[in-house]
Amino acid sequence: MTLKYIGCDLGGTNLRAGIVDPQSGQVSHPHTTLTMAREGHDAVMARMGALIEQTIEASGLSKDEIGGIGIGAPGVLDLERGLTLMLPNLPGTWPEIPLRDTISEYTGLPTTLLNDVRSITFGEWRFGAGQGVDTMACFAVGTGIGGGLVINGQLHLGIGGTGGELGHQMIDFNGPPCGCGNRGCLEAYASGPAIAAMGMKAVVQGCTTIIGELVDFDLNKITPKTIAQAASQGDEVAQNILEEAGFYIGIAAANVCASIGPRKIVIAGGVSKIGEPLLEPIRRTIRERVRVMPVEQVEVIQAQLGDDAGVIGVALWAADYFN
Ligand SMILES: [Zn+2]
């Protein structure tokens, strides 16, 4: 009998859980509930424990058919001690919260933690866009920009699992402030909100663009999807915004090429759904700006596992960890 593993993703808006078969990477019995992060970490952890119990119950599995739980969390963790150290997008930021042991005690199952984008990276490597290579990088572009690295056939962890924050590479050391406290990080230039802000600015400055019309001039409704829609209709301002965002990600990706020599760079996260109009300038930029390794061999591709990538990846991580 092959044991199944539970993947659970702690998001700012939703908690997601599912049962994952570690041999196929298939997820079943997906369950979702609202995080309601404002209620604080104790309430959120209780809700997470209950969601996992519901997921197990719906699957009809007994607990001895489950090898363990992996939890993906959006921020800085201490994997050795099983703590969250800083979850910047959750109220209270969860300093030194014993997430691993709390869920393990609640469910009676062995539990391990991993950063949410390292989870996506691991899932995409094993069963998604990153299959078949021993070295790859993943950028997850959404509300922020997360990252992860696989080097020489292993997910790269670094100190306490903190290695791989590709969105916090400085691409201009004098640049604008980033949510992490530093300045000039990639995230400040090319995250979903940064792309939307470029669209707002263009409309406010009176540029010739249909971006404003697409949201009935309610500029707070501009999203990266709006920009992509305008670009696909031939709007040059919108096309230039995607070019610019792709250029910035490409600069960071060029640094990664020089650092680790990846065979694949996987672009994940909500903003990656834009596809080619974002991927093309990333490819062009790395080809122009990397001289010291065979950059023509680096594939830049869209992620494949969609919204389940984190749940799948962290369950696979747990399967490796508890074996
Ligand atoms: Zn930063």
Coordinates of C-alpha atoms in Angstrom, one line a residue, residues 17-307:
A17 CA -6.0 21.2 1.3
G18 CA -6.0 18.0 -0.7
I19 CA -4.9 14.4 -0.7
V20 CA -1.9 13.7 -2.9
D21 CA -0.6 10.5 -4.3
P22 CA 3.2 10.8 -4.2
Q23 CA 3.7 8.4 -7.1
S24 CA 1.6 10.3 -9.6
G25 CA 1.3 13.8 -8.2
Q26 CA -2.5 13.6 -8.5
V27 CA -4.5 15.6 -6.0
S28 CA -7.9 14.4 -4.9
H29 CA -10.6 15.7 -2.5
P30 CA -9.6 19.4 -2.7
H31 CA -11.1 21.4 0.1
T32 CA -11.0 25.2 0.5
T33 CA -12.1 27.6 3.2
L34 CA -11.5 31.3 3.9
T35 CA -8.4 32.1 5.9
M36 CA -10.0 34.9 7.8
A37 CA -6.5 36.0 8.8
R38 CA -7.8 39.0 10.8
E39 CA -9.0 36.6 13.5
G40 CA -5.3 35.9 14.3
H41 CA -3.0 32.8 14.1
D42 CA -4.8 30.7 16.8
A43 CA -8.1 30.9 15.0
V44 CA -6.5 30.3 11.6
M45 CA -4.6 27.2 12.8
A46 CA -7.8 25.8 14.4
R47 CA -9.6 26.3 11.0
M48 CA -6.7 24.7 9.2
G49 CA -6.8 21.7 11.5
A50 CA -10.5 21.3 10.9
L51 CA -10.1 21.7 7.1
I52 CA -7.5 18.9 7.1
E53 CA -9.8 16.6 9.2
Q54 CA -12.7 17.3 6.8
T55 CA -10.4 16.5 3.8
I56 CA -9.4 13.2 5.4
E57 CA -13.0 12.3 6.2
A58 CA -14.2 13.0 2.7
S59 CA -11.5 10.8 1.3
G60 CA -12.6 7.8 3.3
L61 CA -8.9 7.1 4.2
S62 CA -8.0 6.1 7.7
K63 CA -5.1 8.0 9.4
D64 CA -2.7 5.0 9.1
E65 CA -3.1 5.3 5.3
I66 CA -1.7 8.9 5.5
G67 CA 2.0 9.4 5.8
G68 CA 2.0 13.0 6.9
I69 CA 1.0 16.6 6.2
G70 CA 2.9 19.3 4.4
I71 CA 2.0 23.0 5.0
G72 CA 3.0 25.7 2.6
A73 CA 3.2 29.1 4.1
P74 CA 3.7 32.6 2.5
G75 CA 6.9 33.9 4.1
V76 CA 9.9 33.3 6.2
L77 CA 9.9 30.0 8.2
D78 CA 12.3 28.1 10.5
L79 CA 12.0 24.6 9.1
E80 CA 14.1 23.0 11.8
R81 CA 11.9 24.4 14.7
G82 CA 8.6 24.3 12.7
L83 CA 7.9 28.0 13.2
T84 CA 6.6 30.8 11.1
L85 CA 9.0 33.8 11.6
M86 CA 7.4 36.4 9.3
L87 CA 4.4 36.1 7.1
P88 CA 4.3 39.7 5.7
N89 CA 0.8 39.5 4.2
L90 CA -1.0 38.1 7.2
P91 CA -2.2 40.4 10.0
G92 CA 0.2 40.2 13.0
T93 CA 2.9 38.7 10.7
W94 CA 3.0 35.4 12.8
P95 CA 6.4 35.8 14.6
E96 CA 7.6 32.5 16.1
I97 CA 4.3 30.8 15.8
P98 CA 4.5 27.0 16.2
L99 CA 2.5 26.1 13.1
R100 CA 4.0 22.6 12.6
D101 CA 3.5 21.3 16.1
T102 CA 0.0 22.9 16.5
I103 CA -1.3 21.1 13.3
S104 CA 0.6 17.9 14.2
E105 CA -1.1 17.8 17.7
Y106 CA -4.5 18.7 16.3
T107 CA -4.4 15.9 13.7
G108 CA -2.1 13.4 15.3
L109 CA -0.2 13.2 12.0
P110 CA 3.5 14.1 11.4
T111 CA 3.7 17.6 9.8
T112 CA 6.3 19.6 8.1
L113 CA 6.5 23.2 6.7
L114 CA 7.8 24.7 3.5
N115 CA 7.6 28.2 2.0
D116 CA 4.6 28.4 -0.4
V117 CA 6.7 29.2 -3.5
R118 CA 9.4 26.6 -2.7
S119 CA 6.4 24.2 -2.6
I120 CA 5.3 25.3 -6.1
T121 CA 8.9 24.9 -7.3
F122 CA 9.1 21.4 -5.9
G123 CA 5.7 20.4 -7.4
E124 CA 6.5 21.9 -10.9
W125 CA 9.9 20.1 -10.8
R126 CA 8.5 16.7 -10.0
F127 CA 5.2 16.7 -12.0
G128 CA 4.9 20.0 -13.9
A129 CA 6.9 22.3 -16.2
G130 CA 10.2 21.6 -14.6
Q131 CA 10.2 17.8 -15.1
G132 CA 13.4 16.1 -16.4
V133 CA 16.0 18.7 -15.4
D134 CA 18.4 18.7 -12.5
T135 CA 18.7 22.5 -12.1
M136 CA 15.8 24.9 -12.4
A137 CA 14.5 28.2 -11.0
C138 CA 10.9 29.2 -10.4
F139 CA 9.5 32.8 -10.2
A140 CA 5.9 33.0 -8.9
V141 CA 4.5 36.4 -9.9
G142 CA 1.3 37.4 -8.0
T143 CA 0.6 39.8 -5.2
G144 CA 4.4 39.6 -4.5
I145 CA 7.1 37.7 -6.3
G146 CA 8.2 34.5 -4.7
G147 CA 10.9 32.1 -5.9
G148 CA 12.5 28.7 -5.5
L149 CA 15.5 26.8 -6.8
V150 CA 16.3 23.2 -7.6
I151 CA 20.0 22.6 -7.8
N152 CA 21.7 19.4 -8.7
G153 CA 18.5 17.4 -8.3
Q154 CA 17.5 18.8 -4.9
L155 CA 15.2 21.6 -3.7
H156 CA 17.7 24.2 -2.4
L157 CA 16.8 25.2 1.2
G158 CA 19.6 27.4 2.5
I159 CA 19.5 28.5 6.2
G160 CA 16.2 27.3 7.7
G161 CA 14.6 27.1 4.2
T162 CA 15.2 30.8 3.4
G163 CA 17.1 30.3 0.2
G164 CA 15.5 31.1 -3.2
E165 CA 13.8 34.4 -2.6
L166 CA 14.2 35.4 -6.3
G167 CA 11.7 38.2 -6.1
H168 CA 13.9 40.0 -3.6
Q169 CA 17.0 40.3 -5.8
M170 CA 17.8 43.9 -6.1
I171 CA 17.6 45.0 -9.6
D172 CA 18.3 48.7 -8.7
F173 CA 20.0 49.3 -5.3
N174 CA 18.6 52.9 -5.3
G175 CA 15.1 51.7 -6.4
P176 CA 11.7 52.1 -4.7
P177 CA 10.9 50.6 -1.3
C178 CA 9.9 46.9 -1.3
G179 CA 7.4 45.2 1.1
C180 CA 10.4 43.4 2.6
G181 CA 12.0 46.6 3.9
N182 CA 14.8 46.8 1.3
R183 CA 14.8 49.0 -1.8
G184 CA 14.8 48.1 -5.5
C185 CA 13.8 44.5 -5.3
L186 CA 12.3 42.8 -8.4
E187 CA 9.0 42.6 -6.5
A188 CA 8.7 46.4 -6.4
Y189 CA 8.9 46.5 -10.2
A190 CA 7.0 43.5 -11.6
S191 CA 4.6 42.1 -9.1
G192 CA 0.8 42.1 -10.0
P193 CA 0.2 45.3 -8.1
A194 CA 3.3 46.9 -9.7
I195 CA 2.1 46.0 -13.2
A196 CA -1.4 47.3 -12.3
A197 CA 0.2 50.6 -11.0
M198 CA 1.9 51.1 -14.4
G199 CA -1.5 50.9 -16.0
M200 CA -3.1 53.3 -13.6
K201 CA -0.2 55.8 -14.1
A202 CA -0.6 55.6 -17.9
V203 CA -4.3 56.4 -17.7
V204 CA -3.8 59.2 -15.2
Q205 CA -1.0 60.7 -17.4
G206 CA -3.5 60.8 -20.3
C207 CA -1.6 58.3 -22.5
T208 CA -3.5 57.0 -25.5
T209 CA -4.7 53.7 -24.2
I210 CA -7.9 51.6 -23.8
I211 CA -6.9 50.5 -20.3
G212 CA -9.2 53.1 -18.7
E213 CA -12.2 52.1 -20.8
L214 CA -11.8 48.4 -19.9
V215 CA -12.5 49.2 -16.3
D216 CA -15.1 52.0 -16.9
F217 CA -12.5 54.5 -15.6
D218 CA -12.6 52.9 -12.1
L219 CA -8.8 52.8 -11.9
N220 CA -8.7 50.7 -8.8
K221 CA -10.1 47.8 -10.9
I222 CA -7.1 47.7 -13.1
T223 CA -5.3 44.3 -12.8
P224 CA -2.5 42.7 -14.8
K225 CA -5.3 40.8 -16.6
T226 CA -6.7 44.2 -17.7
I227 CA -3.3 45.2 -19.1
A228 CA -3.0 41.8 -20.9
Q229 CA -6.5 42.2 -22.4
A230 CA -5.7 45.7 -23.7
A231 CA -2.3 44.4 -25.1
S232 CA -4.1 41.6 -27.0
Q233 CA -6.3 44.2 -28.6
G234 CA -3.2 46.0 -30.0
D235 CA -2.9 48.7 -27.3
E236 CA 0.7 49.9 -27.5
V237 CA 0.8 51.4 -24.0
A238 CA -0.3 48.0 -22.5
Q239 CA 2.1 46.1 -24.7
N240 CA 4.9 48.4 -23.4
I241 CA 3.9 47.8 -19.8
L242 CA 4.2 44.0 -20.3
E243 CA 7.5 44.4 -22.1
E244 CA 8.8 46.5 -19.2
A245 CA 7.6 44.0 -16.6
G246 CA 9.1 41.1 -18.6
F247 CA 12.4 43.0 -18.9
Y248 CA 12.6 43.4 -15.1
I249 CA 11.9 39.8 -14.5
G250 CA 14.4 39.0 -17.3
I251 CA 17.1 41.0 -15.5
A252 CA 16.5 39.0 -12.4
A253 CA 16.4 35.7 -14.4
A254 CA 19.7 36.7 -16.0
N255 CA 21.2 37.0 -12.6
V256 CA 19.9 33.5 -11.8
C257 CA 21.3 32.1 -15.1
A258 CA 24.8 33.4 -14.1
S259 CA 24.4 32.1 -10.5
I260 CA 23.1 28.5 -11.0
G261 CA 23.1 27.7 -14.7
P262 CA 19.5 26.5 -14.8
R263 CA 18.1 24.4 -17.7
K264 CA 14.6 25.7 -17.1
I265 CA 13.1 28.9 -15.6
V266 CA 9.5 28.3 -14.7
I267 CA 7.2 31.3 -14.4
A268 CA 4.2 30.6 -12.1
G269 CA 1.6 32.6 -10.1
G270 CA -1.5 34.4 -11.2
V271 CA 0.4 36.9 -13.5
S272 CA 2.0 34.1 -15.4
K273 CA -1.4 33.3 -17.0
I274 CA -0.6 36.3 -19.3
G275 CA 1.6 33.8 -21.1
E276 CA 3.7 34.7 -24.1
P277 CA 3.4 38.5 -24.0
L278 CA 5.3 38.3 -20.6
L279 CA 7.5 35.3 -21.4
E280 CA 8.9 36.7 -24.7
P281 CA 10.6 39.8 -23.2
I282 CA 12.0 37.6 -20.3
R283 CA 13.6 35.3 -23.0
R284 CA 14.9 38.2 -25.0
T285 CA 16.4 39.9 -22.0
I286 CA 18.3 36.8 -20.7
R287 CA 19.7 36.2 -24.2
E288 CA 20.8 39.8 -24.4
R289 CA 22.2 40.1 -20.9
V290 CA 23.9 36.8 -20.1
R291 CA 27.3 36.2 -21.6
V292 CA 29.0 33.7 -19.3
M293 CA 26.9 30.5 -19.8
P294 CA 25.0 28.9 -22.7
V295 CA 21.9 30.9 -22.3
E296 CA 20.3 29.6 -25.5
Q297 CA 19.9 26.3 -23.7
V298 CA 17.8 27.8 -20.9
E299 CA 14.1 27.3 -21.5
V300 CA 11.7 29.9 -20.1
I301 CA 8.3 28.4 -19.7
Q302 CA 4.9 28.8 -18.0
A303 CA 4.0 26.7 -15.0
Q304 CA 1.7 23.7 -15.6
L305 CA 0.1 22.7 -12.3
G306 CA -2.1 25.8 -11.9
D307 CA -3.7 26.6 -8.6

